[in-house]
Amino acid sequence: MSEIVALLLPFFGMIFIGAFVARLTKQPVEALGWMNFFIIYLALPALFIQLLSRTPLEDLTNWRFIVGAVAATYCVFFLMFAIAWLKTRNIRETAIQSLAASYGNIGYMGPGIALLAFGPEAAVPVALIFCFENAVHFAMTPFLMAVADRDRQSFASVAIDVLRKIAFHPFIVASAIGVALAWLQFRPPLPLETLIDFFARAAAPCALFAMGVTIALRPLKRAPVELLPITLFKLVVHPAICYAILTAIGGFPPMWIYTAVLLAALPTATNVFVIAQQYGVWIERASASVLVTTVVSIASLTLTLYAIKSGLLPVDPWP
């Protein structure tokens, strides 16, 4: 257990240092602008280019794994959607609540924590989950908002907007570049490769620090009742369903299944708050869901990693 705590401490330490510095210096949230640009457009894309370009192409087309992991996420999404819809009858609010319960912090926390926990073998499942889950999230949210506001936008304009967001998102573009490099078996010249490595190494610490700053500058004013099911679904139900689906499908290296379970157990992504702001709905409570699930995940992630490392989650051996 002490080994697991030592593994997680740097990650949550960076988040809390970011929060402490934000409270100490009292800089406005807008001061994060350039750091967020660096993380989203340079550091994380460099990390995914690096991971994918070094991966055998056959591993990048494992559709059974992709479908299983995404299906687990959207089982949680639609379960939460059904519960929230029965209470609110509001598609816009229900969509954000469902994202909060299913959209984990696979961008800021995922790569660093999975690679540190499981080593380079986790690189491919991390990249696949990140790429395809984000693509589905980027499509699902505007679709549901368009259904809620169907009098404002035509189907064609919504479809074009969704395709544009997917095609030009820096993470998706970086993933495509990484896959192309893997297919071509091309390695960049040493100076360029070194520069990419610099950016990639900066991704996790900068992202976690920025996450801490963001949480600190949007303090929790009240704890809405919706946070209880959201926290339960995100930190307990999601990894449990992910484990059940992927072990039922079978035929994956054990480390792929464990990586998917670990990513499913991550707290709500800060992107959920960004999306809530974009559509002007459920903003304060989206921020609260990020804060609460992040704090609770200190305990839940420790237990999840303990269950994996101690053999409490058995997986059939890879042939």
mmCIF file of C-alpha atoms in Angstrom:
data_model
loop_
_atom_site.group_PDB
_atom_site.id
_atom_site.type_symbol
_atom_site.label_atom_id
_atom_site.label_comp_id
_atom_site.label_asym_id
_atom_site.label_seq_id
_atom_site.Cartn_x
_atom_site.Cartn_y
_atom_site.Cartn_z
ATOM 1 C CA MET A 1 0.000 0.000 0.000
ATOM 2 C CA SER A 2 2.881 2.378 0.788
ATOM 3 C CA GLU A 3 4.161 1.863 -2.774
ATOM 4 C CA ILE A 4 0.760 2.911 -4.177
ATOM 5 C CA VAL A 5 0.581 5.968 -1.945
ATOM 6 C CA ALA A 6 4.094 6.928 -3.078
ATOM 7 C CA LEU A 7 2.954 6.513 -6.695
ATOM 8 C CA LEU A 8 -0.086 8.766 -6.318
ATOM 9 C CA LEU A 9 1.451 11.372 -4.043
ATOM 10 C CA PRO A 10 3.315 13.303 -6.789
ATOM 11 C CA PHE A 11 0.144 13.557 -8.889
ATOM 12 C CA PHE A 12 -2.133 14.867 -6.174
ATOM 13 C CA GLY A 13 0.806 16.820 -4.757
ATOM 14 C CA MET A 14 1.055 18.803 -7.996
ATOM 15 C CA ILE A 15 -2.693 19.480 -7.913
ATOM 16 C CA PHE A 16 -2.569 20.734 -4.327
ATOM 17 C CA ILE A 17 0.563 22.800 -4.969
ATOM 18 C CA GLY A 18 -1.276 24.461 -7.860
ATOM 19 C CA ALA A 19 -4.246 25.130 -5.584
ATOM 20 C CA PHE A 20 -2.002 26.473 -2.804
ATOM 21 C CA VAL A 21 -0.108 28.803 -5.145
ATOM 22 C CA ALA A 22 -3.375 30.064 -6.628
ATOM 23 C CA ARG A 23 -4.726 30.936 -3.190
ATOM 24 C CA LEU A 24 -1.386 32.450 -2.109
ATOM 25 C CA THR A 25 -0.780 34.710 -5.117
ATOM 26 C CA LYS A 26 -4.453 35.480 -5.864
ATOM 27 C CA GLN A 27 -3.847 35.645 -9.609
ATOM 28 C CA PRO A 28 -7.062 35.709 -11.701
ATOM 29 C CA VAL A 29 -8.062 32.538 -13.533
ATOM 30 C CA GLU A 30 -7.360 34.324 -16.829
ATOM 31 C CA ALA A 31 -3.627 34.240 -15.901
ATOM 32 C CA LEU A 32 -3.702 30.538 -16.824
ATOM 33 C CA GLY A 33 -4.323 31.390 -20.469
ATOM 34 C CA TRP A 34 -0.830 30.789 -21.826
ATOM 35 C CA MET A 35 -0.236 27.709 -19.688
ATOM 36 C CA ASN A 36 -3.498 26.177 -20.901
ATOM 37 C CA PHE A 37 -2.451 26.951 -24.476
ATOM 38 C CA PHE A 38 0.922 25.266 -23.854
ATOM 39 C CA ILE A 39 -0.743 22.170 -22.368
ATOM 40 C CA ILE A 40 -3.503 21.775 -24.950
ATOM 41 C CA TYR A 41 -1.660 22.747 -28.127
ATOM 42 C CA LEU A 42 1.948 21.712 -27.414
ATOM 43 C CA ALA A 43 2.667 19.493 -24.401
ATOM 44 C CA LEU A 44 -0.143 16.913 -24.553
ATOM 45 C CA PRO A 45 -0.106 16.684 -28.385
ATOM 46 C CA ALA A 46 3.665 16.079 -28.214
ATOM 47 C CA LEU A 47 3.097 13.318 -25.650
ATOM 48 C CA PHE A 48 0.564 11.561 -27.879
ATOM 49 C CA ILE A 49 2.702 11.891 -30.981
ATOM 50 C CA GLN A 50 5.576 10.366 -29.023
ATOM 51 C CA LEU A 51 3.476 7.495 -27.622
ATOM 52 C CA LEU A 52 1.715 6.567 -30.842
ATOM 53 C CA SER A 53 4.657 6.933 -33.213
ATOM 54 C CA ARG A 54 6.589 4.298 -31.250
ATOM 55 C CA THR A 55 3.723 1.787 -31.230
ATOM 56 C CA PRO A 56 3.330 -1.142 -33.669
ATOM 57 C CA LEU A 57 0.527 -0.328 -36.095
ATOM 58 C CA GLU A 58 -1.363 -3.556 -35.374
ATOM 59 C CA ASP A 59 -1.784 -2.483 -31.743
ATOM 60 C CA LEU A 60 -3.385 0.786 -32.854
ATOM 61 C CA THR A 61 -6.230 -0.979 -34.687
ATOM 62 C CA ASN A 62 -7.527 -3.152 -31.851
ATOM 63 C CA TRP A 63 -11.190 -2.319 -32.388
ATOM 64 C CA ARG A 64 -12.471 -4.843 -29.838
ATOM 65 C CA PHE A 65 -10.601 -3.000 -27.100
ATOM 66 C CA ILE A 66 -11.700 0.416 -28.365
ATOM 67 C CA VAL A 67 -15.367 -0.610 -28.541
ATOM 68 C CA GLY A 68 -15.237 -2.239 -25.092
ATOM 69 C CA ALA A 69 -13.664 0.765 -23.379
ATOM 70 C CA VAL A 70 -15.974 3.302 -25.036
ATOM 71 C CA ALA A 71 -19.014 1.088 -24.342
ATOM 72 C CA ALA A 72 -18.148 1.059 -20.636
ATOM 73 C CA THR A 73 -17.979 4.858 -20.560
ATOM 74 C CA TYR A 74 -21.297 5.240 -22.343
ATOM 75 C CA CYS A 75 -23.044 2.664 -20.177
ATOM 76 C CA VAL A 76 -22.269 5.035 -17.302
ATOM 77 C CA PHE A 77 -23.235 8.066 -19.393
ATOM 78 C CA PHE A 78 -26.681 6.717 -20.262
ATOM 79 C CA LEU A 79 -27.362 5.335 -16.779
ATOM 80 C CA MET A 80 -26.695 8.775 -15.336
ATOM 81 C CA PHE A 81 -28.665 10.369 -18.153
ATOM 82 C CA ALA A 82 -31.726 8.250 -17.287
ATOM 83 C CA ILE A 83 -31.497 9.108 -13.581
ATOM 84 C CA ALA A 84 -30.982 12.847 -14.160
ATOM 85 C CA TRP A 85 -33.676 13.034 -16.843
ATOM 86 C CA LEU A 86 -36.297 11.560 -14.517
ATOM 87 C CA LYS A 87 -35.558 14.372 -12.065
ATOM 88 C CA THR A 88 -34.951 17.427 -14.271
ATOM 89 C CA ARG A 89 -36.595 16.723 -17.665
ATOM 90 C CA ASN A 90 -33.956 19.128 -18.984
ATOM 91 C CA ILE A 91 -31.696 17.725 -21.710
ATOM 92 C CA ARG A 92 -29.043 20.433 -21.350
ATOM 93 C CA GLU A 93 -28.563 19.929 -17.595
ATOM 94 C CA THR A 94 -28.863 16.165 -17.950
ATOM 95 C CA ALA A 95 -26.136 16.087 -20.607
ATOM 96 C CA ILE A 96 -23.650 17.931 -18.370
ATOM 97 C CA GLN A 97 -24.472 15.717 -15.372
ATOM 98 C CA SER A 98 -23.949 12.629 -17.528
ATOM 99 C CA LEU A 99 -20.581 13.937 -18.726
ATOM 100 C CA ALA A 100 -19.563 14.639 -15.121
ATOM 101 C CA ALA A 101 -20.336 11.009 -14.249
ATOM 102 C CA SER A 102 -18.509 9.461 -17.214
ATOM 103 C CA TYR A 103 -15.874 11.843 -18.643
ATOM 104 C CA GLY A 104 -12.701 11.176 -16.660
ATOM 105 C CA ASN A 105 -9.558 13.273 -16.513
ATOM 106 C CA ILE A 106 -7.885 11.100 -19.161
ATOM 107 C CA GLY A 107 -6.025 14.057 -20.645
ATOM 108 C CA TYR A 108 -4.446 15.790 -17.653
ATOM 109 C CA MET A 109 -4.003 12.814 -15.305
ATOM 110 C CA GLY A 110 -4.343 9.728 -17.508
ATOM 111 C CA PRO A 111 -1.027 9.467 -19.388
ATOM 112 C CA GLY A 112 1.203 10.316 -16.451
ATOM 113 C CA ILE A 113 -0.459 8.110 -13.852
ATOM 114 C CA ALA A 114 -0.885 5.095 -16.157
ATOM 115 C CA LEU A 115 2.678 5.204 -17.488
ATOM 116 C CA LEU A 116 4.099 5.573 -13.992
ATOM 117 C CA ALA A 117 1.923 2.760 -12.629
ATOM 118 C CA PHE A 118 2.334 0.258 -15.473
ATOM 119 C CA GLY A 119 5.276 1.442 -17.561
ATOM 120 C CA PRO A 120 5.557 1.844 -21.360
ATOM 121 C CA GLU A 121 3.154 -1.060 -21.930
ATOM 122 C CA ALA A 122 0.304 1.276 -20.922
ATOM 123 C CA ALA A 123 1.073 3.772 -23.698
ATOM 124 C CA VAL A 124 -1.090 2.183 -26.399
ATOM 125 C CA PRO A 125 -4.304 1.647 -24.366
ATOM 126 C CA VAL A 126 -3.957 5.169 -22.930
ATOM 127 C CA ALA A 127 -3.669 6.676 -26.404
ATOM 128 C CA LEU A 128 -6.549 4.613 -27.826
ATOM 129 C CA ILE A 129 -8.920 5.431 -24.960
ATOM 130 C CA PHE A 130 -7.957 9.075 -25.018
ATOM 131 C CA CYS A 131 -8.395 9.489 -28.758
ATOM 132 C CA PHE A 132 -11.658 7.609 -29.240
ATOM 133 C CA GLU A 133 -13.419 8.624 -26.025
ATOM 134 C CA ASN A 134 -12.684 12.274 -26.685
ATOM 135 C CA ALA A 135 -13.963 11.935 -30.245
ATOM 136 C CA VAL A 136 -17.237 10.454 -28.982
ATOM 137 C CA HIS A 137 -17.567 13.088 -26.237
ATOM 138 C CA PHE A 138 -16.944 15.883 -28.748
ATOM 139 C CA ALA A 139 -19.743 14.450 -30.894
ATOM 140 C CA MET A 140 -22.241 13.576 -28.162
ATOM 141 C CA THR A 141 -22.323 16.916 -26.361
ATOM 142 C CA PRO A 142 -23.152 19.215 -29.311
ATOM 143 C CA PHE A 143 -25.640 16.597 -30.563
ATOM 144 C CA LEU A 144 -27.584 16.624 -27.276
ATOM 145 C CA MET A 145 -27.410 20.404 -27.016
ATOM 146 C CA ALA A 146 -28.711 20.646 -30.576
ATOM 147 C CA VAL A 147 -31.589 18.318 -29.698
ATOM 148 C CA ALA A 148 -32.409 20.596 -26.754
ATOM 149 C CA ASP A 149 -32.173 23.695 -28.971
ATOM 150 C CA ARG A 150 -33.517 22.138 -32.162
ATOM 151 C CA ASP A 151 -35.314 25.332 -33.119
ATOM 152 C CA ARG A 152 -32.028 27.280 -33.188
ATOM 153 C CA GLN A 153 -29.783 25.093 -35.373
ATOM 154 C CA SER A 154 -30.326 22.882 -38.376
ATOM 155 C CA PHE A 155 -29.111 19.285 -38.416
ATOM 156 C CA ALA A 156 -26.578 20.121 -41.121
ATOM 157 C CA SER A 157 -24.995 22.973 -39.143
ATOM 158 C CA VAL A 158 -24.748 20.771 -36.042
ATOM 159 C CA ALA A 159 -23.158 17.939 -38.039
ATOM 160 C CA ILE A 160 -20.610 20.275 -39.624
ATOM 161 C CA ASP A 161 -19.788 21.796 -36.247
ATOM 162 C CA VAL A 162 -19.286 18.358 -34.663
ATOM 163 C CA LEU A 163 -17.065 17.121 -37.496
ATOM 164 C CA ARG A 164 -14.986 20.300 -37.366
ATOM 165 C CA LYS A 165 -14.453 20.022 -33.614
ATOM 166 C CA ILE A 166 -13.388 16.394 -33.923
ATOM 167 C CA ALA A 167 -11.165 16.841 -36.978
ATOM 168 C CA PHE A 168 -9.314 19.929 -35.758
ATOM 169 C CA HIS A 169 -8.996 19.275 -32.050
ATOM 170 C CA PRO A 170 -5.247 19.353 -31.230
ATOM 171 C CA PHE A 171 -5.390 15.985 -29.431
ATOM 172 C CA ILE A 172 -7.066 14.276 -32.381
ATOM 173 C CA VAL A 173 -4.663 15.907 -34.861
ATOM 174 C CA ALA A 174 -1.694 14.820 -32.749
ATOM 175 C CA SER A 175 -3.053 11.262 -32.562
ATOM 176 C CA ALA A 176 -3.422 11.172 -36.338
ATOM 177 C CA ILE A 177 0.168 12.380 -36.773
ATOM 178 C CA GLY A 178 1.397 9.738 -34.336
ATOM 179 C CA VAL A 179 -0.466 6.962 -36.169
ATOM 180 C CA ALA A 180 0.906 8.192 -39.525
ATOM 181 C CA LEU A 181 4.469 8.147 -38.160
ATOM 182 C CA ALA A 182 3.907 4.619 -36.807
ATOM 183 C CA TRP A 183 2.584 3.478 -40.189
ATOM 184 C CA LEU A 184 5.534 5.040 -42.014
ATOM 185 C CA GLN A 185 7.944 3.759 -39.341
ATOM 186 C CA PHE A 186 9.471 7.227 -39.414
ATOM 187 C CA ARG A 187 11.562 8.714 -36.625
ATOM 188 C CA PRO A 188 12.113 12.476 -36.614
ATOM 189 C CA PRO A 189 15.657 13.876 -36.727
ATOM 190 C CA LEU A 190 17.335 13.870 -33.310
ATOM 191 C CA PRO A 191 16.922 17.633 -32.597
ATOM 192 C CA LEU A 192 13.185 17.477 -33.385
ATOM 193 C CA GLU A 193 12.779 14.265 -31.411
ATOM 194 C CA THR A 194 14.486 15.921 -28.433
ATOM 195 C CA LEU A 195 12.176 18.934 -28.676
ATOM 196 C CA ILE A 196 9.099 16.666 -28.772
ATOM 197 C CA ASP A 197 10.445 14.844 -25.725
ATOM 198 C CA PHE A 198 10.846 18.152 -23.853
ATOM 199 C CA PHE A 199 7.220 19.038 -24.523
ATOM 200 C CA ALA A 200 5.992 15.530 -23.659
ATOM 201 C CA ARG A 201 7.808 15.481 -20.312
ATOM 202 C CA ALA A 202 6.207 18.805 -19.377
ATOM 203 C CA ALA A 203 2.658 17.613 -20.105
ATOM 204 C CA ALA A 204 1.751 15.864 -16.835
ATOM 205 C CA PRO A 205 3.246 18.318 -14.279
ATOM 206 C CA CYS A 206 1.950 21.407 -16.092
ATOM 207 C CA ALA A 207 -1.511 19.893 -16.577
ATOM 208 C CA LEU A 208 -1.813 18.825 -12.940
ATOM 209 C CA PHE A 209 -0.584 22.202 -11.675
ATOM 210 C CA ALA A 210 -3.076 24.017 -13.920
ATOM 211 C CA MET A 211 -5.832 21.711 -12.704
ATOM 212 C CA GLY A 212 -5.042 22.630 -9.079
ATOM 213 C CA VAL A 213 -5.095 26.345 -9.906
ATOM 214 C CA THR A 214 -8.418 25.982 -11.705
ATOM 215 C CA ILE A 215 -10.010 24.116 -8.790
ATOM 216 C CA ALA A 216 -8.750 26.667 -6.247
ATOM 217 C CA LEU A 217 -10.081 29.634 -8.205
ATOM 218 C CA ARG A 218 -13.540 28.079 -8.492
ATOM 219 C CA PRO A 219 -14.257 27.154 -4.858
ATOM 220 C CA LEU A 220 -17.183 24.961 -3.868
ATOM 221 C CA LYS A 221 -19.920 27.230 -2.492
ATOM 222 C CA ARG A 222 -22.401 24.465 -1.815
ATOM 223 C CA ALA A 223 -22.632 20.708 -2.329
ATOM 224 C CA PRO A 224 -25.578 19.931 -4.609
ATOM 225 C CA VAL A 225 -27.333 16.603 -4.046
ATOM 226 C CA GLU A 226 -26.491 15.537 -7.614
ATOM 227 C CA LEU A 227 -22.833 15.155 -6.610
ATOM 228 C CA LEU A 228 -23.471 11.933 -4.682
ATOM 229 C CA PRO A 229 -24.590 9.816 -7.678
ATOM 230 C CA ILE A 230 -22.065 11.554 -9.956
ATOM 231 C CA THR A 231 -19.189 10.722 -7.597
ATOM 232 C CA LEU A 232 -20.386 7.145 -7.146
ATOM 233 C CA PHE A 233 -20.825 6.572 -10.878
ATOM 234 C CA LYS A 234 -17.513 8.173 -11.834
ATOM 235 C CA LEU A 235 -15.218 6.632 -9.232
ATOM 236 C CA VAL A 236 -16.849 3.262 -8.529
ATOM 237 C CA VAL A 237 -19.391 2.230 -11.171
ATOM 238 C CA HIS A 238 -17.356 3.307 -14.213
ATOM 239 C CA PRO A 239 -14.220 1.247 -13.404
ATOM 240 C CA ALA A 240 -16.383 -1.714 -12.346
ATOM 241 C CA ILE A 241 -18.304 -1.728 -15.647
ATOM 242 C CA CYS A 242 -15.073 -1.230 -17.598
ATOM 243 C CA TYR A 243 -13.497 -4.243 -15.888
ATOM 244 C CA ALA A 244 -16.617 -6.376 -16.454
ATOM 245 C CA ILE A 245 -16.929 -5.544 -20.170
ATOM 246 C CA LEU A 246 -13.249 -5.925 -21.091
ATOM 247 C CA THR A 247 -12.782 -9.186 -19.169
ATOM 248 C CA ALA A 248 -15.984 -10.529 -20.751
ATOM 249 C CA ILE A 249 -14.666 -9.707 -24.242
ATOM 250 C CA GLY A 250 -11.221 -11.084 -23.370
ATOM 251 C CA GLY A 251 -8.176 -11.536 -25.561
ATOM 252 C CA PHE A 252 -6.271 -8.453 -24.363
ATOM 253 C CA PRO A 253 -2.974 -8.185 -22.498
ATOM 254 C CA PRO A 254 -3.784 -7.873 -18.784
ATOM 255 C CA MET A 255 -2.011 -4.517 -18.632
ATOM 256 C CA TRP A 256 -4.414 -3.104 -21.243
ATOM 257 C CA ILE A 257 -7.407 -4.041 -19.087
ATOM 258 C CA TYR A 258 -5.785 -2.659 -15.942
ATOM 259 C CA THR A 259 -4.905 0.574 -17.737
ATOM 260 C CA ALA A 260 -8.495 0.977 -18.943
ATOM 261 C CA VAL A 261 -9.831 0.350 -15.422
ATOM 262 C CA LEU A 262 -7.396 2.886 -13.954
ATOM 263 C CA LEU A 263 -8.408 5.526 -16.523
ATOM 264 C CA ALA A 264 -12.090 4.779 -15.837
ATOM 265 C CA ALA A 265 -11.452 5.427 -12.126
ATOM 266 C CA LEU A 266 -10.091 8.940 -12.719
ATOM 267 C CA PRO A 267 -12.091 11.933 -11.418
ATOM 268 C CA THR A 268 -14.283 14.154 -13.583
ATOM 269 C CA ALA A 269 -12.394 15.984 -16.329
ATOM 270 C CA THR A 270 -11.970 19.743 -16.119
ATOM 271 C CA ASN A 271 -13.305 19.755 -19.694
ATOM 272 C CA VAL A 272 -16.767 19.142 -18.223
ATOM 273 C CA PHE A 273 -16.618 22.571 -16.592
ATOM 274 C CA VAL A 274 -15.361 24.087 -19.861
ATOM 275 C CA ILE A 275 -18.259 22.507 -21.765
ATOM 276 C CA ALA A 276 -20.754 23.723 -19.142
ATOM 277 C CA GLN A 277 -19.376 27.251 -19.545
ATOM 278 C CA GLN A 278 -19.561 26.972 -23.325
ATOM 279 C CA TYR A 279 -23.273 26.166 -23.219
ATOM 280 C CA GLY A 280 -24.100 28.296 -20.178
ATOM 281 C CA VAL A 281 -25.697 25.490 -18.179
ATOM 282 C CA TRP A 282 -24.958 23.794 -14.817
ATOM 283 C CA ILE A 283 -21.704 25.792 -14.507
ATOM 284 C CA GLU A 284 -21.211 26.023 -10.739
ATOM 285 C CA ARG A 285 -22.221 22.413 -10.147
ATOM 286 C CA ALA A 286 -19.951 21.195 -12.983
ATOM 287 C CA SER A 287 -17.063 22.947 -11.223
ATOM 288 C CA ALA A 288 -18.117 21.334 -7.947
ATOM 289 C CA SER A 289 -18.167 17.877 -9.536
ATOM 290 C CA VAL A 290 -14.544 18.307 -10.682
ATOM 291 C CA LEU A 291 -13.469 19.405 -7.194
ATOM 292 C CA VAL A 292 -15.366 16.770 -5.222
ATOM 293 C CA THR A 293 -14.471 13.786 -7.442
ATOM 294 C CA THR A 294 -10.819 14.880 -7.469
ATOM 295 C CA VAL A 295 -10.667 15.006 -3.670
ATOM 296 C CA VAL A 296 -12.536 11.707 -3.209
ATOM 297 C CA SER A 297 -10.384 10.034 -5.889
ATOM 298 C CA ILE A 298 -7.359 10.293 -3.586
ATOM 299 C CA ALA A 299 -8.911 7.405 -1.656
ATOM 300 C CA SER A 300 -10.703 5.646 -4.517
ATOM 301 C CA LEU A 301 -7.674 5.602 -6.846
ATOM 302 C CA THR A 302 -5.533 4.244 -4.039
ATOM 303 C CA LEU A 303 -8.029 1.406 -3.532
ATOM 304 C CA THR A 304 -8.305 0.776 -7.293
ATOM 305 C CA LEU A 305 -4.530 0.508 -7.685
ATOM 306 C CA TYR A 306 -4.344 -1.714 -4.610
ATOM 307 C CA ALA A 307 -6.984 -4.028 -6.089
ATOM 308 C CA ILE A 308 -4.998 -4.225 -9.343
ATOM 309 C CA LYS A 309 -1.569 -4.695 -7.791
ATOM 310 C CA SER A 310 -2.721 -7.226 -5.187
ATOM 311 C CA GLY A 311 -4.563 -9.455 -7.670
ATOM 312 C CA LEU A 312 -8.085 -8.709 -6.443
ATOM 313 C CA LEU A 313 -9.050 -8.023 -10.077
ATOM 314 C CA PRO A 314 -7.996 -11.223 -11.868
ATOM 315 C CA VAL A 315 -7.492 -11.175 -15.636
ATOM 316 C CA ASP A 316 -6.929 -14.192 -17.898
ATOM 317 C CA PRO A 317 -3.252 -14.472 -18.853
ATOM 318 C CA TRP A 318 -2.258 -13.161 -22.262
ATOM 319 C CA PRO A 319 -1.242 -16.063 -24.562
#
